[in-house]
PDB file of C-alpha atoms and ligand atoms in Angstrom:
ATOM      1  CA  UNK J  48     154.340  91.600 204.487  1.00 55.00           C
ATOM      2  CA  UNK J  49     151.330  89.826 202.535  1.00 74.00           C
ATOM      3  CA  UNK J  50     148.083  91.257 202.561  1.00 94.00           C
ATOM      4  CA  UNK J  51     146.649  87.519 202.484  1.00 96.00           C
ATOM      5  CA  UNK J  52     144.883  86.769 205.572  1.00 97.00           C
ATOM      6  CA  UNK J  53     143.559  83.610 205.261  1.00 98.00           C
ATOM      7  CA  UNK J  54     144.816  80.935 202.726  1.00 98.00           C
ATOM      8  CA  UNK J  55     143.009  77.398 202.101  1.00 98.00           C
ATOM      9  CA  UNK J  56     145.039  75.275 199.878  1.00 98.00           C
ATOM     10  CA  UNK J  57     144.418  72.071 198.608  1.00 98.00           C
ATOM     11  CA  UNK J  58     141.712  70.911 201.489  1.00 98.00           C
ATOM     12  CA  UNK J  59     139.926  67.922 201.829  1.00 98.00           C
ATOM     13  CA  UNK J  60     137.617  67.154 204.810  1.00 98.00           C
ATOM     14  CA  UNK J  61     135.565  64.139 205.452  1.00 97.00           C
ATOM     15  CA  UNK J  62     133.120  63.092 207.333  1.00 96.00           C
ATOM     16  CA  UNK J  63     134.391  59.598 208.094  1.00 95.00           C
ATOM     17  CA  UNK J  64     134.427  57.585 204.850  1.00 94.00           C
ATOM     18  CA  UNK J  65     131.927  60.600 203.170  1.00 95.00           C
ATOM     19  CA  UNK J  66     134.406  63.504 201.304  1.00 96.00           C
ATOM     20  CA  UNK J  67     132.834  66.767 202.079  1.00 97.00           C
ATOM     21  CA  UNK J  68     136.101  68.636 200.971  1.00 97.00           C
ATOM     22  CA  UNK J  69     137.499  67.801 197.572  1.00 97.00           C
ATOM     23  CA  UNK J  70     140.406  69.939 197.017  1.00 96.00           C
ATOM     24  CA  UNK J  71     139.448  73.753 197.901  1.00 97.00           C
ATOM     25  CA  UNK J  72     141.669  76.514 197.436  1.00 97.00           C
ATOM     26  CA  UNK J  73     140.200  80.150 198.414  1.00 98.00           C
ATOM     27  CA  UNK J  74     142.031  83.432 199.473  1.00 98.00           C
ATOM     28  CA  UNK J  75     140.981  86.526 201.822  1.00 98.00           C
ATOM     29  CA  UNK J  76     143.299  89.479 201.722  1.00 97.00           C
ATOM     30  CA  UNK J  77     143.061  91.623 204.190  1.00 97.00           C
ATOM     31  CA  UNK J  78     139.816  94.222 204.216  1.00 97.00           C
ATOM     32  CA  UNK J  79     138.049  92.549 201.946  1.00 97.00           C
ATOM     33  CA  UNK J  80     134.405  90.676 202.379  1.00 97.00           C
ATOM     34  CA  UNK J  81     134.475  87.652 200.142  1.00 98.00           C
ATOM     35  CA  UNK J  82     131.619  85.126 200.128  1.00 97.00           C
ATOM     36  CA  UNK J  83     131.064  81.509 198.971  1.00 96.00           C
ATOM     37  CA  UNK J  84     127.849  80.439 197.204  1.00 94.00           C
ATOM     38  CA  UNK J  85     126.905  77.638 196.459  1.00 92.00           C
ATOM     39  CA  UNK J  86     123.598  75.187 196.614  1.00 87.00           C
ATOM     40  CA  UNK J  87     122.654  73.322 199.680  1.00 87.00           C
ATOM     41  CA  UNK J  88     124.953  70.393 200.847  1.00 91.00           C
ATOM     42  CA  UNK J  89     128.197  71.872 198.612  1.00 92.00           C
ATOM     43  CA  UNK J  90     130.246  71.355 201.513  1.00 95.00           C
ATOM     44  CA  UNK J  91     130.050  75.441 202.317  1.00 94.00           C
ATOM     45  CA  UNK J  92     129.426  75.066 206.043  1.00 94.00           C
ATOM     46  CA  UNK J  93     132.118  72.465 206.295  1.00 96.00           C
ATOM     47  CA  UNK J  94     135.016  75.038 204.761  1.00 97.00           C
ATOM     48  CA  UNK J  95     133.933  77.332 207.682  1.00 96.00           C
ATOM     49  CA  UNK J  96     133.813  74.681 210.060  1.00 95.00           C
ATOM     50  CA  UNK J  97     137.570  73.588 208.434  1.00 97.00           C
ATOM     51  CA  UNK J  98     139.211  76.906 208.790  1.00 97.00           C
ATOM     52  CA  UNK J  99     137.979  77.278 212.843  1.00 95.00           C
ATOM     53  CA  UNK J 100     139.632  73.652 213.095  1.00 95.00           C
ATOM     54  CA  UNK J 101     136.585  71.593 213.904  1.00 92.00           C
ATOM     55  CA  UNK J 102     136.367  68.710 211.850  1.00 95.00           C
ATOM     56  CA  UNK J 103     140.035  68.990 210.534  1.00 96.00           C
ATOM     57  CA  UNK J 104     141.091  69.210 207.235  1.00 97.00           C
ATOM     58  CA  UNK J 105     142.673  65.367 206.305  1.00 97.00           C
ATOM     59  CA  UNK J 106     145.116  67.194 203.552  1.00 97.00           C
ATOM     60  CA  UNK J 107     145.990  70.770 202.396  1.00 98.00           C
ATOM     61  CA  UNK J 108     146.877  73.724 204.431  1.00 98.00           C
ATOM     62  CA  UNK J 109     144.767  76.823 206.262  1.00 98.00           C
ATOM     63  CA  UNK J 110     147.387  79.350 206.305  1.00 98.00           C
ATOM     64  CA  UNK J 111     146.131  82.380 208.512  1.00 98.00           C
ATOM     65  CA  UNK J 112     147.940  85.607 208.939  1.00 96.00           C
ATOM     66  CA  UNK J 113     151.359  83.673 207.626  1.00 95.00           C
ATOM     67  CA  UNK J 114     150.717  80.804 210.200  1.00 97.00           C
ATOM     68  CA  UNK J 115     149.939  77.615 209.364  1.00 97.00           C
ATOM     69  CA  UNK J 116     146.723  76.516 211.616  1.00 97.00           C
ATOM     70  CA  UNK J 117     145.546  73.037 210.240  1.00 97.00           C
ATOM     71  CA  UNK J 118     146.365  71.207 213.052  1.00 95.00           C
ATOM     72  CA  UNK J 119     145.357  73.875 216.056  1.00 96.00           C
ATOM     73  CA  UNK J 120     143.233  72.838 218.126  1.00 95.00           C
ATOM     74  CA  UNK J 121     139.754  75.043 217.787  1.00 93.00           C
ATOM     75  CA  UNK J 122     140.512  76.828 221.346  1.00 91.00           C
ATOM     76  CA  UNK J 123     143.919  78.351 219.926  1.00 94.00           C
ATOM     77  CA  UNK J 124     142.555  78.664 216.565  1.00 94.00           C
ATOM     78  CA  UNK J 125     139.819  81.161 218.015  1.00 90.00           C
ATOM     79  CA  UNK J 126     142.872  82.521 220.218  1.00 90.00           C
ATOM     80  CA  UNK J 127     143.994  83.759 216.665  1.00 93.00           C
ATOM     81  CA  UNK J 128     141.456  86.264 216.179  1.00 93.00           C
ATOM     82  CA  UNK J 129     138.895  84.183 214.219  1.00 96.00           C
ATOM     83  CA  UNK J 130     135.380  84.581 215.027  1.00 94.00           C
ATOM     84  CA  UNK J 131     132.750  82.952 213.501  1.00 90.00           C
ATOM     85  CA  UNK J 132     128.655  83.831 213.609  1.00 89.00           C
ATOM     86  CA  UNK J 133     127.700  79.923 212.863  1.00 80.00           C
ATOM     87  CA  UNK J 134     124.791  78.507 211.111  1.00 79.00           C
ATOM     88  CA  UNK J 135     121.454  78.864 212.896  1.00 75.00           C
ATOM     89  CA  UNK J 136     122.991  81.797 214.657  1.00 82.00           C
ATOM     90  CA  UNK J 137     123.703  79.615 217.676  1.00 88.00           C
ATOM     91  CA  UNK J 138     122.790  82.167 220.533  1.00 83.00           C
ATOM     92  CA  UNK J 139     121.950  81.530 224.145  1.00 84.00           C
ATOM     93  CA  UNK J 140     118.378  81.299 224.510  1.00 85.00           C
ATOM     94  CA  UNK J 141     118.049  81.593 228.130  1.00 91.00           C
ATOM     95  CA  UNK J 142     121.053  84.133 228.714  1.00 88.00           C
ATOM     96  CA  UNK J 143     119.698  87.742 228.293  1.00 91.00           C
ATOM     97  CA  UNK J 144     121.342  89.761 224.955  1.00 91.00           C
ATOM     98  CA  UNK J 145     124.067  91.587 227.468  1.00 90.00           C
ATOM     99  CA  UNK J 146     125.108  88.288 228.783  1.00 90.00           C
ATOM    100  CA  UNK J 147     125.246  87.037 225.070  1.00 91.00           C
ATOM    101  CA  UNK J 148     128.097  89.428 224.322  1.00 93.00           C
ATOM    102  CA  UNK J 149     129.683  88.747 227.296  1.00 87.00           C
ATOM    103  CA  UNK J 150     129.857  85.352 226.262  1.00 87.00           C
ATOM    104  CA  UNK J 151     131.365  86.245 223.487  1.00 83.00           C
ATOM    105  CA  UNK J 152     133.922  88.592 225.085  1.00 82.00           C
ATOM    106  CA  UNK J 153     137.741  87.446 225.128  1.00 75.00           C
ATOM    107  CA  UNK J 154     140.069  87.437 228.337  1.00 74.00           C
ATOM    108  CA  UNK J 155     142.597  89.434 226.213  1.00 77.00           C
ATOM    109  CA  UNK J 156     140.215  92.189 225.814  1.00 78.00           C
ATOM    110  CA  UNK J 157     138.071  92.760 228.951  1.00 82.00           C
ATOM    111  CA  UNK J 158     139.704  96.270 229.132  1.00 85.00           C
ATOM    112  CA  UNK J 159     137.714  97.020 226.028  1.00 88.00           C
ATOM    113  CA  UNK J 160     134.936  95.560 227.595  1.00 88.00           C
ATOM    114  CA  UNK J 161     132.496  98.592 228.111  1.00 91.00           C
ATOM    115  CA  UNK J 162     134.127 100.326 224.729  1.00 92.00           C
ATOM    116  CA  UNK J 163     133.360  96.675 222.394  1.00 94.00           C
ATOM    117  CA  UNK J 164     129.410  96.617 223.591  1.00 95.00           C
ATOM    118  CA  UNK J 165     129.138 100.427 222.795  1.00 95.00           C
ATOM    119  CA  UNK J 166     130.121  99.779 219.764  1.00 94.00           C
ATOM    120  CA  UNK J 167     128.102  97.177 218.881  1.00 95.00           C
ATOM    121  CA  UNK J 168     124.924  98.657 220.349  1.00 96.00           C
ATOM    122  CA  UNK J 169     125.361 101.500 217.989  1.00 95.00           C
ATOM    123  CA  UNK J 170     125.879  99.001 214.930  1.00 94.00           C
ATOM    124  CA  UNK J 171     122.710  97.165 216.496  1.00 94.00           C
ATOM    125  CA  UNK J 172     120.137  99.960 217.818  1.00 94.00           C
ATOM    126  CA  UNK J 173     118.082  96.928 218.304  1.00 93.00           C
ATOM    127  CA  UNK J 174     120.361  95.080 220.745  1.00 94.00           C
ATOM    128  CA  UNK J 175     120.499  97.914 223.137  1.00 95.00           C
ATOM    129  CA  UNK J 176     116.252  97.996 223.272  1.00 94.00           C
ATOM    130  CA  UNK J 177     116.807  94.319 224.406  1.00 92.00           C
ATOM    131  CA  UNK J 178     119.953  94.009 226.231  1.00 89.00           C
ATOM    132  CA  UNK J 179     118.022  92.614 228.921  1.00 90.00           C
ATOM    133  CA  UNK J 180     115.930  90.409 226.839  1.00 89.00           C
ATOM    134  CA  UNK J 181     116.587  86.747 226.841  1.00 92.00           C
ATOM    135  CA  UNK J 182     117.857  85.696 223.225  1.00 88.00           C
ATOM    136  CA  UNK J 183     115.375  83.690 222.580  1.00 88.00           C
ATOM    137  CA  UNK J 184     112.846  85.832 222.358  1.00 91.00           C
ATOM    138  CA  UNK J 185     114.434  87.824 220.126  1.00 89.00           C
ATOM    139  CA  UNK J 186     113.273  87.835 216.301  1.00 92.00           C
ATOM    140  CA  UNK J 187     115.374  86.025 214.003  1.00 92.00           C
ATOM    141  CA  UNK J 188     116.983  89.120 212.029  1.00 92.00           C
ATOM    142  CA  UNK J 189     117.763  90.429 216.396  1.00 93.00           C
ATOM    143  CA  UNK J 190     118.961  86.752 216.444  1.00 95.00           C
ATOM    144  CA  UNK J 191     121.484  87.164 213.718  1.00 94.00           C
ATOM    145  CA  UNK J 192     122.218  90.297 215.017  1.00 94.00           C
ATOM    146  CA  UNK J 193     123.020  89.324 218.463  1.00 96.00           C
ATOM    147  CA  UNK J 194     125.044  86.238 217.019  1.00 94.00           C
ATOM    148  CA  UNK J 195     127.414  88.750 214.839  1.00 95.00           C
ATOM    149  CA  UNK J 196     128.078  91.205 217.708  1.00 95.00           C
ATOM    150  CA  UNK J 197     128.660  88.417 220.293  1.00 95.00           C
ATOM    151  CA  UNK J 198     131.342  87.343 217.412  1.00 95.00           C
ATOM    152  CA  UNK J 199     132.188  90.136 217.099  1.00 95.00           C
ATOM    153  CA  UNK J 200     133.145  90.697 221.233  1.00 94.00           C
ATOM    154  CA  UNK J 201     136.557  88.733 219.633  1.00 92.00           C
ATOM    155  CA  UNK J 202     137.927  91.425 218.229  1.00 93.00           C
ATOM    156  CA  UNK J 203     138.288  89.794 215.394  1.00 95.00           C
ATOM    157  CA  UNK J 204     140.732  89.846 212.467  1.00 96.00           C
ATOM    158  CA  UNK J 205     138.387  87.371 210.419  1.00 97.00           C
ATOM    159  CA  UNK J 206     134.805  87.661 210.875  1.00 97.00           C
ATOM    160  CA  UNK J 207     133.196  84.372 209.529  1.00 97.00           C
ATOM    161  CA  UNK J 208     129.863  84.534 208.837  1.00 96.00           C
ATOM    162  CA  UNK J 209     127.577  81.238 208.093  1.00 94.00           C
ATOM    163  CA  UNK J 210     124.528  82.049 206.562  1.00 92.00           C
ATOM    164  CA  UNK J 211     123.929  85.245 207.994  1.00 91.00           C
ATOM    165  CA  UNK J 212     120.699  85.823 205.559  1.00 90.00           C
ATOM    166  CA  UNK J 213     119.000  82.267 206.305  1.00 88.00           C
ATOM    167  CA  UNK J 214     114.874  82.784 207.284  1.00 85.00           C
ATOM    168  CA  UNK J 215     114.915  86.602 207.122  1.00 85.00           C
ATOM    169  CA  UNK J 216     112.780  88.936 205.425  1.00 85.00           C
ATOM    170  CA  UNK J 217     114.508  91.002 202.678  1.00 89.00           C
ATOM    171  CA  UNK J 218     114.373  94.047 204.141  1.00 88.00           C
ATOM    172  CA  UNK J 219     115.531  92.469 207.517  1.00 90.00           C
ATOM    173  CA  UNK J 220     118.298  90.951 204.780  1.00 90.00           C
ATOM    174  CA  UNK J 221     119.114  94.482 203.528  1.00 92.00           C
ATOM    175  CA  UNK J 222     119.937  95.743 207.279  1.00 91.00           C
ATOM    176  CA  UNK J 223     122.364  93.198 208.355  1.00 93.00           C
ATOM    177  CA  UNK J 224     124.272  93.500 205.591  1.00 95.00           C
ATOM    178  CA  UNK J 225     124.433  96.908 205.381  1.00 95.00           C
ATOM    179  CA  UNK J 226     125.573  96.846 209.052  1.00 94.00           C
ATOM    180  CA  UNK J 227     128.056  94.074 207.469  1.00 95.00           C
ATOM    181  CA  UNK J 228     129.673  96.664 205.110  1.00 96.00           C
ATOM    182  CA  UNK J 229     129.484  99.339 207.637  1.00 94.00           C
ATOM    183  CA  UNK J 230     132.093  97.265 210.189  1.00 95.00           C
ATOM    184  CA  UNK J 231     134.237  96.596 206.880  1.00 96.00           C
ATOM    185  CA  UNK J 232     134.227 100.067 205.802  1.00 95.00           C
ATOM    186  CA  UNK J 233     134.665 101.859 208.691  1.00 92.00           C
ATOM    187  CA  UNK J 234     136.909  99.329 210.782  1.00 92.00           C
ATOM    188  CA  UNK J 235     138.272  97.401 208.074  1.00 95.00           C
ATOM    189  CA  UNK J 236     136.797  94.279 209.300  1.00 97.00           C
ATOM    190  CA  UNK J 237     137.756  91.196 206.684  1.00 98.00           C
ATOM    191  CA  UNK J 238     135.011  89.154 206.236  1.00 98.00           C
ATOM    192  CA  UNK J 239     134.507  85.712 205.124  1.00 98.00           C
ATOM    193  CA  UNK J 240     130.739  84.719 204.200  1.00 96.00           C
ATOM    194  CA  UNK J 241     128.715  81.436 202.944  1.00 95.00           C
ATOM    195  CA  UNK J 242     125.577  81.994 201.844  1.00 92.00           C
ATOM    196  CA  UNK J 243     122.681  80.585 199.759  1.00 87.00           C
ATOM    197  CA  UNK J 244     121.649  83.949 198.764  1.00 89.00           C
ATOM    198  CA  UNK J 245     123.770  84.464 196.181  1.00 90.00           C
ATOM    199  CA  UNK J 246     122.455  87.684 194.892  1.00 90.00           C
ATOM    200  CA  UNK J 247     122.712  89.557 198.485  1.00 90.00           C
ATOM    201  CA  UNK J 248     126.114  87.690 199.062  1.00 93.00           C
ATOM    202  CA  UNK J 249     127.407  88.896 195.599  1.00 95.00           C
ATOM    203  CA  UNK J 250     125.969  92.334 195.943  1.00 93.00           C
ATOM    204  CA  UNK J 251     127.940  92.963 198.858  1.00 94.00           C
ATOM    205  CA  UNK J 252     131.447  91.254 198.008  1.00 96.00           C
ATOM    206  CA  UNK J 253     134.438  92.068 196.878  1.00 96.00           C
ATOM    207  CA  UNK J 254     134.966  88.907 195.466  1.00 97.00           C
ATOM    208  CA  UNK J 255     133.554  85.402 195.600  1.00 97.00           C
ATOM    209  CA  UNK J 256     133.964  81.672 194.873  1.00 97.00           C
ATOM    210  CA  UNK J 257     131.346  79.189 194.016  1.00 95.00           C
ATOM    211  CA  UNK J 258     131.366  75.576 195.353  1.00 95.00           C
ATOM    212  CA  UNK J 259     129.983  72.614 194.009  1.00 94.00           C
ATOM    213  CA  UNK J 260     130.063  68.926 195.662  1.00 95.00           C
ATOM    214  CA  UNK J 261     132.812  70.103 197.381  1.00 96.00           C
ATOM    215  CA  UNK J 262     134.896  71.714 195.092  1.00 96.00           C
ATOM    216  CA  UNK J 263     135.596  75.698 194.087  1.00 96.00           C
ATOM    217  CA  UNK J 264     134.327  75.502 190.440  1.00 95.00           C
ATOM    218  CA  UNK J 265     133.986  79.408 189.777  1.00 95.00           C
ATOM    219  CA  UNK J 266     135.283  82.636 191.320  1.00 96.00           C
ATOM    220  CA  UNK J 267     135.768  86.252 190.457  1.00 96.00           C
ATOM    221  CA  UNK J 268     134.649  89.982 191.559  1.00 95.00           C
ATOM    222  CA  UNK J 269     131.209  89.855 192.639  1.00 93.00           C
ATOM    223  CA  UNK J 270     130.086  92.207 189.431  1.00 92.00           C
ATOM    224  CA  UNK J 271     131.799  89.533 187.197  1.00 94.00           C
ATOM    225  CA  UNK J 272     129.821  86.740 188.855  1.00 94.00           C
ATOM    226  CA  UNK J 273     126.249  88.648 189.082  1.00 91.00           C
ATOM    227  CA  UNK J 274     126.681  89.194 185.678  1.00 91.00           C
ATOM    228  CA  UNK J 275     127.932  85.499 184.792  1.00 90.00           C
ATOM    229  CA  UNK J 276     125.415  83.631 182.593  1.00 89.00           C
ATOM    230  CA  UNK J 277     126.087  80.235 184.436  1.00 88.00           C
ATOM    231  CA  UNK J 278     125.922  81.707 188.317  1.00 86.00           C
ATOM    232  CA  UNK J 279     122.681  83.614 186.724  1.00 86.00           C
ATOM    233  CA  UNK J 280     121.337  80.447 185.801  1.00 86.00           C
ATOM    234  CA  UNK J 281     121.750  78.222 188.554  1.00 85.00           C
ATOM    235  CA  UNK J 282     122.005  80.994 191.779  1.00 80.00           C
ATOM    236  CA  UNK J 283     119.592  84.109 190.654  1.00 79.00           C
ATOM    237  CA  UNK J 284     117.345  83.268 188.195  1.00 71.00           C
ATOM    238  CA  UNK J 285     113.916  81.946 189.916  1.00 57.00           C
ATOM    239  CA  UNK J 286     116.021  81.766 193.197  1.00 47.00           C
TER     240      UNK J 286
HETATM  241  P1  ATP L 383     123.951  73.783 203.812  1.00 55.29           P
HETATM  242  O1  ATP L 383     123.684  75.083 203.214  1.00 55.29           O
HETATM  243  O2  ATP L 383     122.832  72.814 203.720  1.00 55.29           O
HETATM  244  O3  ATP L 383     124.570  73.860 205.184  1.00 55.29           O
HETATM  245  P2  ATP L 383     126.600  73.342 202.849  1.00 55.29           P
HETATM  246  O4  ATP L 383     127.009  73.777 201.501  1.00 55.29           O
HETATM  247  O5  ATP L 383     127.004  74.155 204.001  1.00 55.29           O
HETATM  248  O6  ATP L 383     125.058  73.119 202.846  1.00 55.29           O
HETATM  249  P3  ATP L 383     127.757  71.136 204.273  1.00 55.29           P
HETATM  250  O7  ATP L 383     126.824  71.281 205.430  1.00 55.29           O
HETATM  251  O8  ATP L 383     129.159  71.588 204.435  1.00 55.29           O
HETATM  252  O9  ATP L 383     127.151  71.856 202.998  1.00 55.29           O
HETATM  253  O10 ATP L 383     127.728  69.615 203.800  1.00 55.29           O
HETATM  254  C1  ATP L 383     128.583  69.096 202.803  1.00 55.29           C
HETATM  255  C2  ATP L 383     128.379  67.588 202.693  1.00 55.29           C
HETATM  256  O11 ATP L 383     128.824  66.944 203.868  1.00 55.29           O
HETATM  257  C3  ATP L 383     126.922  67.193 202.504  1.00 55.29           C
HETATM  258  O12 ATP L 383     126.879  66.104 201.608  1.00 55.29           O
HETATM  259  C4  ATP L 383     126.499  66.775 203.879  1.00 55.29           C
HETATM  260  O13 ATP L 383     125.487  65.795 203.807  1.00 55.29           O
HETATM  261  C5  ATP L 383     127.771  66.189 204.450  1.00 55.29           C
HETATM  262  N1  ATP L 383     127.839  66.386 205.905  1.00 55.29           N
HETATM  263  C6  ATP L 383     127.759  67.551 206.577  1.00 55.29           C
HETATM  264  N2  ATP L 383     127.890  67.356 207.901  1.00 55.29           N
HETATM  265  C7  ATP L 383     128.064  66.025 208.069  1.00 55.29           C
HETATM  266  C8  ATP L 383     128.267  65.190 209.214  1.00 55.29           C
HETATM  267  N3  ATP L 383     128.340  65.698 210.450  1.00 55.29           N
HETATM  268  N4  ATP L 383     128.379  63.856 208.987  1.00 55.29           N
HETATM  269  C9  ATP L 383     128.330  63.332 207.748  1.00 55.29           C
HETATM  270  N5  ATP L 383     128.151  64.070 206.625  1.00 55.29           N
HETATM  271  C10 ATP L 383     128.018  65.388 206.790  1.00 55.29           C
END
């Protein structure tokens, strides 16, 4: 048996005429959190986007668990145990933070129903305060919160994360991804994460890949790249 979970080889996307995908090949074993930096536009949101099915990739493979799933269709693709917290957090603004996670809640598990949002209100003290709250009144760090434990509600064997630091105070920063490592420590969560904070995202990886235009032009431990001269200069230095 592999301990590769997920496997992108080779994939291009596009955006009609407009390549947003030139070629990427990245790896997740299993357990480990590995994150993708790289500047705005790169084409980071797209990969994510890619793997859950939704634009397709035109060439190349997304191998998950030793299946190939380029072709799914997004519904099965999910069916696979992916979960993804997307960019902007995506919650329902009108649906209270219970209903939230219900939304998030798979048929296949509704016996772990009660057990799954337990869980998650002890990851999240903060969701339980509010679990009658309507999401959008929620703060933006109880935002991404909310939009990791409704993902979460999967049972997931990837947890995809998009951004999870975008808008948020540091300190507000500091607590998610703690809670981050906690789920990967404790339940052995794998997690796959884009981000534009490069020095939280590296701090907290096992390993990492940077993409520019559309192409992986780096990648390495996330020590080796926080101490890389060229990821200093253009992804921590003044950023
Ligand atoms: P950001 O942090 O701003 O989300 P990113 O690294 O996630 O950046 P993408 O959003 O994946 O980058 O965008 C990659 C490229 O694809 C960019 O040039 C972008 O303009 C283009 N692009 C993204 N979405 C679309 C779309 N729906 N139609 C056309 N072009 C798009």
């Amino acid at each position: 048996m592999s301990d590769t979970l997920l496997s992108v080889q080779g994939v291009q996307t596009y955006y009609g005429n407009i390549r947003a995908l030139a070629g990427v090949d990245v790896e997740v074993k299993k357990g480990e959190i590995v994150s993708l930096i790289g500047a705005n536009g790169a084409g980071k949101s797209t990969l994510m986007m890619t793997i859950c099915g939704s634009p397709q990739a035109r060439t190349g493979t997304v191998t998950f668990d030793g299946e190939d799933i380029t072709r799914l269709p997004t519904h099965l693709i999910a069916r696979r145990r992916i979960a993804q917290s997307p960019e902007g957090r995506r919650i329902f603004p009108r649906m209270t933070v219970y209903e939230n996670l219900q939304m998030g809640a798979s048929l296949d598990n509704l016996k772990y129903f009660n057990e799954d949002v337990e869980k998650i209100f002890t990851l999240f003290p903060r969701l339980k305060e509010r679990q009658s709250q309507r999401g959008g009144t929620l703060s933006g760090g109880e935002q991404q919160m909310l939009s990791i434990g409704r993902a979460l509600m999967a049972r997931p064997k990837l947890l995809l994360l998009d951004e999870p630091s975008l808008g948020l105070a540091p300190l507000i920063v500091k607590g998610i991804f703690d809670a981050i490592k906690k789920l990967n420590q404790n339940e052995g969560l794998t997690v796959f994460l884009v981000e534009q904070n490069a020095f939280a995202a590296l701090k907290l990886s096992d390993r990492a890949y940077v993409m520019v235009n559309g192409q992986v032009t780096m990648s390495g431990s996330g020590k080796e790249l926080l101490a890389n001269p060229e990821v200093r200069a253009a992804y921590l230095e003044g950023g």
